Coordinates of C-alpha atoms in Angstrom, one line a residue:
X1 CA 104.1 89.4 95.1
X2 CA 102.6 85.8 94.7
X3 CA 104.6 84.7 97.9
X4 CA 103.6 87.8 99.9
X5 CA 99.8 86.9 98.9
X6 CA 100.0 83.7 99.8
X7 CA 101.1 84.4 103.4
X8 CA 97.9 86.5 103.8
X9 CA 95.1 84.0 104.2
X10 CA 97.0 82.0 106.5
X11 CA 95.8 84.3 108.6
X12 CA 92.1 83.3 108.0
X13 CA 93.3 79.3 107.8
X14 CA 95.1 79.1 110.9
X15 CA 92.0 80.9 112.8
X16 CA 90.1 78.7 111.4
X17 CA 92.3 75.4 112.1
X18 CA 92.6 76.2 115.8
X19 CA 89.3 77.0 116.3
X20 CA 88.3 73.7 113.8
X21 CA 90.1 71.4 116.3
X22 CA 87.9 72.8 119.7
X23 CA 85.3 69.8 118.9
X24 CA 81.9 72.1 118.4
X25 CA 81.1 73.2 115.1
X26 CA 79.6 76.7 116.7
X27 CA 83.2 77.9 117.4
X28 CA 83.7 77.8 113.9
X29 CA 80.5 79.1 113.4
X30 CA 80.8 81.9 115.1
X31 CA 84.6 82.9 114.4
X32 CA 82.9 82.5 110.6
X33 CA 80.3 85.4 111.1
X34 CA 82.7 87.7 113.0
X35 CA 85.7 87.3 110.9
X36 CA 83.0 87.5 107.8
X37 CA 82.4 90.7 109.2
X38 CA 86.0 92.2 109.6
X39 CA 86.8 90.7 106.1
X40 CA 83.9 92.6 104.7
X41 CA 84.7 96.2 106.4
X42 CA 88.5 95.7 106.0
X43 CA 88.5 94.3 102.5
X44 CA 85.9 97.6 101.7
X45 CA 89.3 99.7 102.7
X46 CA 91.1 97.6 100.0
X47 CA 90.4 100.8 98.1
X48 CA 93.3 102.5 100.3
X49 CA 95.6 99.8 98.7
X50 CA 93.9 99.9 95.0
X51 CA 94.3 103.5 94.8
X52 CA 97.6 104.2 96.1
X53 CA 99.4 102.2 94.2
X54 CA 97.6 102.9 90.6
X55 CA 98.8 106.6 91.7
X56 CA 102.2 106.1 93.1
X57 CA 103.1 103.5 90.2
X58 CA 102.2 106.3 87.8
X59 CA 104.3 109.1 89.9
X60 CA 107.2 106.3 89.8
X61 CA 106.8 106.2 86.1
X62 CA 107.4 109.7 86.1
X63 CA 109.8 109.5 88.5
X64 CA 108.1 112.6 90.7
X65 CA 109.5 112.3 94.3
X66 CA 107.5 114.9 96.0
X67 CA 104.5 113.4 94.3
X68 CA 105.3 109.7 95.8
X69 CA 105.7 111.6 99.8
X70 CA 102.8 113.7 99.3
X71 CA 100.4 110.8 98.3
X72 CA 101.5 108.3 100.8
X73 CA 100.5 111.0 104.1
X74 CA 97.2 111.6 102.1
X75 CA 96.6 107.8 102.2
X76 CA 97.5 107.5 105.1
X77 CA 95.5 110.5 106.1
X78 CA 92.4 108.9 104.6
X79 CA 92.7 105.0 106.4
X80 CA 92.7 106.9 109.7
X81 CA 89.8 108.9 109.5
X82 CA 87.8 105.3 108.1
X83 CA 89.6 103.4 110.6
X84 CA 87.8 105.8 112.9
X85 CA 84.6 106.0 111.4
X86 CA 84.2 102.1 111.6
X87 CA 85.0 101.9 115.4
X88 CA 82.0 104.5 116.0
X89 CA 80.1 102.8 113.9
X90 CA 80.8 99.0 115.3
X91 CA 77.6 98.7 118.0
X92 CA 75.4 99.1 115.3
X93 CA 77.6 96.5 113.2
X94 CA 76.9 94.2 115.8
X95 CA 73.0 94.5 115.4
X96 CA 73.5 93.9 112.1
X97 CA 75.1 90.3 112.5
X98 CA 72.1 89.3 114.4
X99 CA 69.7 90.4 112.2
X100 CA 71.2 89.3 108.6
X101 CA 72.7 85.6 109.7
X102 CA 69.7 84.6 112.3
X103 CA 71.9 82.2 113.8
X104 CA 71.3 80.9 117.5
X105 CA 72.5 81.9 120.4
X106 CA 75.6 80.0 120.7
X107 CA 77.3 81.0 117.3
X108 CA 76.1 84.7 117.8
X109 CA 78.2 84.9 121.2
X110 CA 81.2 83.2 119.6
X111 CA 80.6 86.1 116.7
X112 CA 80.4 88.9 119.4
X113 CA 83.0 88.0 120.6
X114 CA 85.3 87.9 117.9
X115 CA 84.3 91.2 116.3
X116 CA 83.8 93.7 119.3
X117 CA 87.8 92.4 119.7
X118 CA 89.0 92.7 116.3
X119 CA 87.2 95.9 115.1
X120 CA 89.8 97.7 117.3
X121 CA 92.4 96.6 114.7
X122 CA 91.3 98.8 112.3
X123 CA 93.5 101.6 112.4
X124 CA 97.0 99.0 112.2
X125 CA 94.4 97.6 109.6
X126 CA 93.8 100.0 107.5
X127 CA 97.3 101.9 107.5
X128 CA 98.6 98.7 106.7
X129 CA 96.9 98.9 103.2
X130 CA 98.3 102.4 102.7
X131 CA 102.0 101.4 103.2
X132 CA 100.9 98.1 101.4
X133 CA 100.1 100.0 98.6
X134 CA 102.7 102.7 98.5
X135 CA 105.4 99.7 98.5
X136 CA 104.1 98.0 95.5
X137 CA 103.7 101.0 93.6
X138 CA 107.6 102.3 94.4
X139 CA 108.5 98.6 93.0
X140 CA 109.5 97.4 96.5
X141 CA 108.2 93.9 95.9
X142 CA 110.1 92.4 99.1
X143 CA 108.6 94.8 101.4
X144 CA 105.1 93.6 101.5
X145 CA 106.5 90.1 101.2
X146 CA 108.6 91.1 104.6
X147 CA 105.6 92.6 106.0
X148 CA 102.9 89.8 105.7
X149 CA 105.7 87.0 106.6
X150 CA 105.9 89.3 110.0
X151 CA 102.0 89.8 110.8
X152 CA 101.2 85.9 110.0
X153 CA 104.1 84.3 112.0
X154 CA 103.5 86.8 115.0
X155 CA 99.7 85.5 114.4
X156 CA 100.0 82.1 114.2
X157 CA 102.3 82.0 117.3
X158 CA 100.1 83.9 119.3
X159 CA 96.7 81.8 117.9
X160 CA 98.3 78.9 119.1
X161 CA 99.5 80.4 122.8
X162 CA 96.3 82.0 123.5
X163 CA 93.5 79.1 122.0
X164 CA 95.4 75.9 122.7
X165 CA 97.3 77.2 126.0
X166 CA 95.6 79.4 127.3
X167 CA 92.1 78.5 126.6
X168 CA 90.8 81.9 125.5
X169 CA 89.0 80.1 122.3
X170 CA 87.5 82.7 119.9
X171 CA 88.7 85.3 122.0
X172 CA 91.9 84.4 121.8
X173 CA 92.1 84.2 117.7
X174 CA 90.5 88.0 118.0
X175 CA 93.4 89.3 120.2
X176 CA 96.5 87.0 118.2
X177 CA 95.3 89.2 114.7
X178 CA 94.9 92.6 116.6
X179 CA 98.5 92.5 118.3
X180 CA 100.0 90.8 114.8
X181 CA 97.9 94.1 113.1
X182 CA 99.9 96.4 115.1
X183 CA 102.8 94.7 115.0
X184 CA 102.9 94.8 111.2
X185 CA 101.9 98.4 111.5
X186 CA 105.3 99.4 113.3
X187 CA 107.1 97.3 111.1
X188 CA 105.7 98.9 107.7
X189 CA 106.3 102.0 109.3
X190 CA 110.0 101.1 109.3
X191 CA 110.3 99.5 106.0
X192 CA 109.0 102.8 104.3
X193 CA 110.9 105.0 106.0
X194 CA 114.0 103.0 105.2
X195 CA 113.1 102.8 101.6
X196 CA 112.0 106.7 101.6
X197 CA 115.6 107.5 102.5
X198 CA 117.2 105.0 100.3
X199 CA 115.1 106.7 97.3
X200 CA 115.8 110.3 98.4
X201 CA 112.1 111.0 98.9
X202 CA 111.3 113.9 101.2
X203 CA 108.8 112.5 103.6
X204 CA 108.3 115.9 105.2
X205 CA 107.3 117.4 102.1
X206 CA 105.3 120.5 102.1
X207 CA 101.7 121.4 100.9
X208 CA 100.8 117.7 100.8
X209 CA 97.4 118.4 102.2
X210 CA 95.6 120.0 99.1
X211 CA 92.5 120.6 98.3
X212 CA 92.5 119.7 95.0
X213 CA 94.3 116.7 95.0
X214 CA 92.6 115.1 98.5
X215 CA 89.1 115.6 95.7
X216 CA 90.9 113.6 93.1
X217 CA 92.0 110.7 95.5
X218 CA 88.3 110.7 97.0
X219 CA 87.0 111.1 93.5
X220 CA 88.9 107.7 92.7
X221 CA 88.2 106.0 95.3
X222 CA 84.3 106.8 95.8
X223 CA 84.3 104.1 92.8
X224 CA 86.8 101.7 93.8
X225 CA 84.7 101.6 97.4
X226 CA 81.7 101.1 95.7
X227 CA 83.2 98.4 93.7
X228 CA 84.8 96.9 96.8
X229 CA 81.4 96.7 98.8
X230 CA 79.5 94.9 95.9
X231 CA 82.0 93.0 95.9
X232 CA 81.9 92.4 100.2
X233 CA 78.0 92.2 99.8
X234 CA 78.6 89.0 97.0
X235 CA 80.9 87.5 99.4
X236 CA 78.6 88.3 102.6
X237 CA 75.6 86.7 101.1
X238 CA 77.7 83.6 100.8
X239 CA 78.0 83.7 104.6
X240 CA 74.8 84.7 105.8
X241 CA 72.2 82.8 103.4
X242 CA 74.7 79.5 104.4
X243 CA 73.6 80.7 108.2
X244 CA 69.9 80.6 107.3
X245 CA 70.4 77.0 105.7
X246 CA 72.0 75.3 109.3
X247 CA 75.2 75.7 110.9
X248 CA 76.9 72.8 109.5
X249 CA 76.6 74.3 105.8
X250 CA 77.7 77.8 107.6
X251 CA 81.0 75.9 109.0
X252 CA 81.8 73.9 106.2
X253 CA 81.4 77.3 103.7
X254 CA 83.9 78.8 106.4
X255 CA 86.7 75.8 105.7
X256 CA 86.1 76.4 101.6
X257 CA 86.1 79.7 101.7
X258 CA 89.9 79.7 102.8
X259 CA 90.5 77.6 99.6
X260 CA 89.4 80.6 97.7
X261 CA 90.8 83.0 99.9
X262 CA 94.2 80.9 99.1
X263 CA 93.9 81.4 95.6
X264 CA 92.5 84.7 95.3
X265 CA 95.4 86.5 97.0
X266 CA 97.7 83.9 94.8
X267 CA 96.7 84.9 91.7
X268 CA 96.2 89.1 93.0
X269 CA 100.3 88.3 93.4
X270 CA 100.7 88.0 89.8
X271 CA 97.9 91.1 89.7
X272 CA 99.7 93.3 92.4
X273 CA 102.8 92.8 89.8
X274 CA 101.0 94.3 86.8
X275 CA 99.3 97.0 88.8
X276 CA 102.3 97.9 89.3
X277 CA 103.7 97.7 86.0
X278 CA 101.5 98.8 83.8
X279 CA 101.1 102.1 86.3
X280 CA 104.5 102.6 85.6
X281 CA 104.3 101.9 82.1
X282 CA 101.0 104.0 81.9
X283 CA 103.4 107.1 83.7
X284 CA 106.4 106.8 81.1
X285 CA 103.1 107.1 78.5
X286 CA 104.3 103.6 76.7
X287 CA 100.7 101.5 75.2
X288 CA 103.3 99.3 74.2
X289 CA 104.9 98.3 78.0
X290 CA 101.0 98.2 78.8
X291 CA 100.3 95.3 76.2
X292 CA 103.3 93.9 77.2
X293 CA 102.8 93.4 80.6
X294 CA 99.1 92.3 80.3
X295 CA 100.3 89.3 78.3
X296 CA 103.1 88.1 80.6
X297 CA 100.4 88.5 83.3
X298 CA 98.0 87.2 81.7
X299 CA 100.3 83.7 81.0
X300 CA 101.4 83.5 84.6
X301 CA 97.6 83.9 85.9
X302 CA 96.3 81.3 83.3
X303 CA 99.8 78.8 84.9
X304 CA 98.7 79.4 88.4
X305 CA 94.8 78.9 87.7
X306 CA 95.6 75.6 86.8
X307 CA 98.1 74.7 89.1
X308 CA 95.8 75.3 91.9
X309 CA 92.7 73.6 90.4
X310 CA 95.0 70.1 90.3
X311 CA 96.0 70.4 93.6
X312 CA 92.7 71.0 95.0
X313 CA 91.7 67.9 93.4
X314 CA 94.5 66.1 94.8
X315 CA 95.1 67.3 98.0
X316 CA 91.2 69.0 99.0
X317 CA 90.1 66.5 100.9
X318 CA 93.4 66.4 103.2
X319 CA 93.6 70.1 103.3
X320 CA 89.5 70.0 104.8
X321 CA 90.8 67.5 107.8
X322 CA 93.2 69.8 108.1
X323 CA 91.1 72.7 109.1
X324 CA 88.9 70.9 110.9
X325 CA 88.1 67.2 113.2
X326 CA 84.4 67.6 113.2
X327 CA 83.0 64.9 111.9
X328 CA 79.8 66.6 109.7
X329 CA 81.5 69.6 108.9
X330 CA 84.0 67.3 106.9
X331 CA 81.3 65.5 105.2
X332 CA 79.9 68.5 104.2
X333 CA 83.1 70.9 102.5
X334 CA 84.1 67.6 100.7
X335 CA 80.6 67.2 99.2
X336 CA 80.9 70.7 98.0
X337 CA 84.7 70.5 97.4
X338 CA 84.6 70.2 93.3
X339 CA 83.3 73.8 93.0
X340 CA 86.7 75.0 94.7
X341 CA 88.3 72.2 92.0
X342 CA 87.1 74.8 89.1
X343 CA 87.0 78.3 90.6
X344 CA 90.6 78.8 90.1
X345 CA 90.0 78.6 86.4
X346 CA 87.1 80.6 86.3
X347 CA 88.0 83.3 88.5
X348 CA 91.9 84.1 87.0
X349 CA 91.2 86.5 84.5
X350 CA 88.9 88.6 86.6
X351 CA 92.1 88.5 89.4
X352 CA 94.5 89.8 87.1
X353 CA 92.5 92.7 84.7
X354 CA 91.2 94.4 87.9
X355 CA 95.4 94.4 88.6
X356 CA 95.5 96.0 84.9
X357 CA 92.3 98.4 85.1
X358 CA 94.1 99.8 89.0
X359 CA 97.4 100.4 87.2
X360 CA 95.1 102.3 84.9
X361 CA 93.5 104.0 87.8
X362 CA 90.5 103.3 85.5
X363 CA 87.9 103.0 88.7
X364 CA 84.9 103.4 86.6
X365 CA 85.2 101.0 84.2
X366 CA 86.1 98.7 87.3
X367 CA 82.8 99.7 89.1
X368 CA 80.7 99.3 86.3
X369 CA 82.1 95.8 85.7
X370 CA 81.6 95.1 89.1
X371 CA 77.8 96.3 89.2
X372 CA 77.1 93.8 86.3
X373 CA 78.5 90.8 87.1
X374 CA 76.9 91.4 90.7
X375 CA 73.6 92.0 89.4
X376 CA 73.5 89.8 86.5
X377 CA 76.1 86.8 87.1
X378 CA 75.5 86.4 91.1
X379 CA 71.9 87.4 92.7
X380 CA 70.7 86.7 88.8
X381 CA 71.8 83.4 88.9
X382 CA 71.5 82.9 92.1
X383 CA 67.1 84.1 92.4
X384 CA 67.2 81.5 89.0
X385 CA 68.9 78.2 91.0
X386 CA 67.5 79.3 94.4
X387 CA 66.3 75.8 94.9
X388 CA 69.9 74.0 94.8
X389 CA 70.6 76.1 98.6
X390 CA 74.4 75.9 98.9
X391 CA 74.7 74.4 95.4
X392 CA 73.4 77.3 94.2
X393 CA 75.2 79.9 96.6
X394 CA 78.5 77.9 94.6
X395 CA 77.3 78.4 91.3
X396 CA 76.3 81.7 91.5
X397 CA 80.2 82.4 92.7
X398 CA 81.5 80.4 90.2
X399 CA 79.4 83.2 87.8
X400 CA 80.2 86.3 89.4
X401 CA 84.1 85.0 89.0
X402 CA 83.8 84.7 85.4
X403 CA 81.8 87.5 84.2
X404 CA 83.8 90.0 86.3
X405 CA 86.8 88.9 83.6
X406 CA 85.0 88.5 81.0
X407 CA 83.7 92.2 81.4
X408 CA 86.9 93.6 81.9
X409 CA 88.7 91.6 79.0
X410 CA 86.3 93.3 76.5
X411 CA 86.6 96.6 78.3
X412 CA 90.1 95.9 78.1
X413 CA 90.2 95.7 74.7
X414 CA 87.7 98.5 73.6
X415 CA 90.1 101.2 75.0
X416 CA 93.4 99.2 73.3
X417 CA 91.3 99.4 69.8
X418 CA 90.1 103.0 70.3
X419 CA 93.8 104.6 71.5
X420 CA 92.5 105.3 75.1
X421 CA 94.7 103.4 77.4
X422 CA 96.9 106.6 78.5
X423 CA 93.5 108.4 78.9

């Protein structure tokens, strides 16, 4: 799980590293809004993934085949009709970049550009999470890791043939992750039928589409999506207040933010692990697998927290020239380079209980959480250290991070103390 999260933000990094190297800093600018702007409606869908693999884990546990075929076409079901939704909805999307970022001309065309080509990805997209999801939950770690090694080498190849060769810039990023989408699509497609059979799960299993059950999985994930999108709307005001301050601080966000992009999906490895284990565990109705599997992730979450905080402090600076040759955008991500140095620290624990609380398929308590830390630990601190600009922007990250585990933690340990955990 940790090396198939880690392939995922290459994605982001090498879009970000061919379009670094084009010598203006408004094609990084503007590949920043519009891929700020997919992450935030695809990572909304992460609910697709969240909830289908606290449910199938549990049906694992149980060991309920028809259960396992049944949720994965309702998933799937459900990511289509989105994936629709969102593609009717992109013109006004569009609007909206304008309107929240008020960046010029130059870095809004660049944006366009990148989003009105991507947004047609959603369906792969979105799908993608589904069969994601239904992997981890079935124990199938090598599948995803398969999967995302596929989409990120078919997207890196093409990046590079279509910006460096072929001169297509930003366009060309947009149409390398669109084709590595659907590519990855077909390949999941395969990999699940493959393991279906293996199983003996029934893929053409009858009566899937109830009534009753499609409530329940839109009951849990009405609160997992609402979770998600404070969660989008945290990471979107990062973006589009660091467009207000200048296009330089814009850029230079869009190099560090694929620092914690890097370490978010590392640590969600070790998370993606324990949702799926403490589903099970939660399925065979053991509190005592539970515990026991929240320790061992905690331990590997707290390693890997501070593994990546020493190598950002070795290797940040190297990593920034990396990404990028302009000149003031490098200045600027290594002046603001020692808030990456800590975030992996802070931000571990709320990484791996929100892997605990989906095995739980606890989506309340994880929206509640979420609502707190948002209100309290981010736009709180944030209105308090207004003043600071990006400095402030950083800190009130570095906040939100902590308070989202601290929250959970406690939450954690209420329903341990009060017998509530197989609730």
């Amino acid at each position: 799980m940790i090396l198939s999260n880690i392939t995922v933000p290459l994605l982001g990094i090498v879009d970000t590293a061919v379009i670094g190297h084009l010598g203006s800093a408004h094609y990084l600018a503007g590949i920043a809004l519009g891929s700020a702007v997919i992450s935030i409606l695809f990572w909304l869908a992460g609910f697709l993934r969240m909830s289908t693999t606290g449910l199938v884990a549990q049906a694992y546990g149980k060991n309920d085949l028809t259960q396992l075929a049944a949720l994965l076409k309702r998933s799937l079901l459900l990511a289509s009709a989105v994936a629709v939704l969102l593609i009717v909805l992109s013109p006004l999307m569009k609007h909206a970049i304008a309107y929240l970022s008020a960046a010029n001309g130059d870095v809004l065309n660049q944006a366009y550009q990148y989003f009105s080509i991507r947004i047609f990805s959603a369906p792969a997209a979105l799908c993608n999470l589904v069969l994601l999801g239904w992997m981890l939950g079935v124990h199938y770690g090598r599948g995803p890791f398969y999967l995302l090694l596929v989409t990120n080498i078919v997207n890196i190849v093409l990046d590079i043939y279509f910006v460096v060769y072929l001169d297509w810039a930003v366009a060309g990023a947009a149409w390398a992750s669109l084709i590595a989408d659907y590519t990855a699509l077909v390949f999941a497609l395969f990999l699940v039928a493959k393991l279906a059979k293996k199983q003996d799960i029934d893929l053409n299993v009858p009566n899937w589409l109830s009534i009753s059950k499609m409530a329940e999985l839109l009951s849990l994930n009405r609160d997992i999506f609402i979770r998600s999108l404070i969660l989008q709307l945290c990471f979107s005001f990062m973006t589009f207040y660091a467009a207000r301050i200048g296009e330089t601080t814009l850029a230079a966000n869009a190099v560090l933010l694929n620092f914690l992009m890097l370490v978010s999906f590392a640590l969600d490895g070790v998370a993606y692990a324990s949702e799926a284990k403490v589903g099970q565990a939660k399925g065979q109705g053991s509190v005592k697998n539970i515990g026991l599997w929240v320790k061992i992730s905690v331990f590997w979450g707290m390693l890997f927290g501070v593994l990546y905080s020493l190598f950002f402090a070795l290797f940040g600076n190297t990593i920034i020239k990396l990404l990028t040759n302009v000149p003031e955008v490098i200045q600027e991500a290594t002046h603001y380079l020692p808030w990456i140095v800590v975030l992996p620290i802070l931000a571990m624990s709320c990484f791996l209980f929100d892997g605990v609380f989906v095995g739980l398929t606890r989506a309340k308590n994880m929206r509640n959480s979420m609502i707190l830390s948002a209100g309290v630990g981010f736009f709180g601190v944030f209105w308090v250290f207004i003043d600071l600009q990006n400095n402030g922007l950083w800190l009130a990250m570095s906040c939100f991070m902590l308070m989202r585990g601290v929250t959970l933690i406690i939450k954690y340990h209420h329903l341990k103390i009060n017998n509530q955990l197989l609730d």
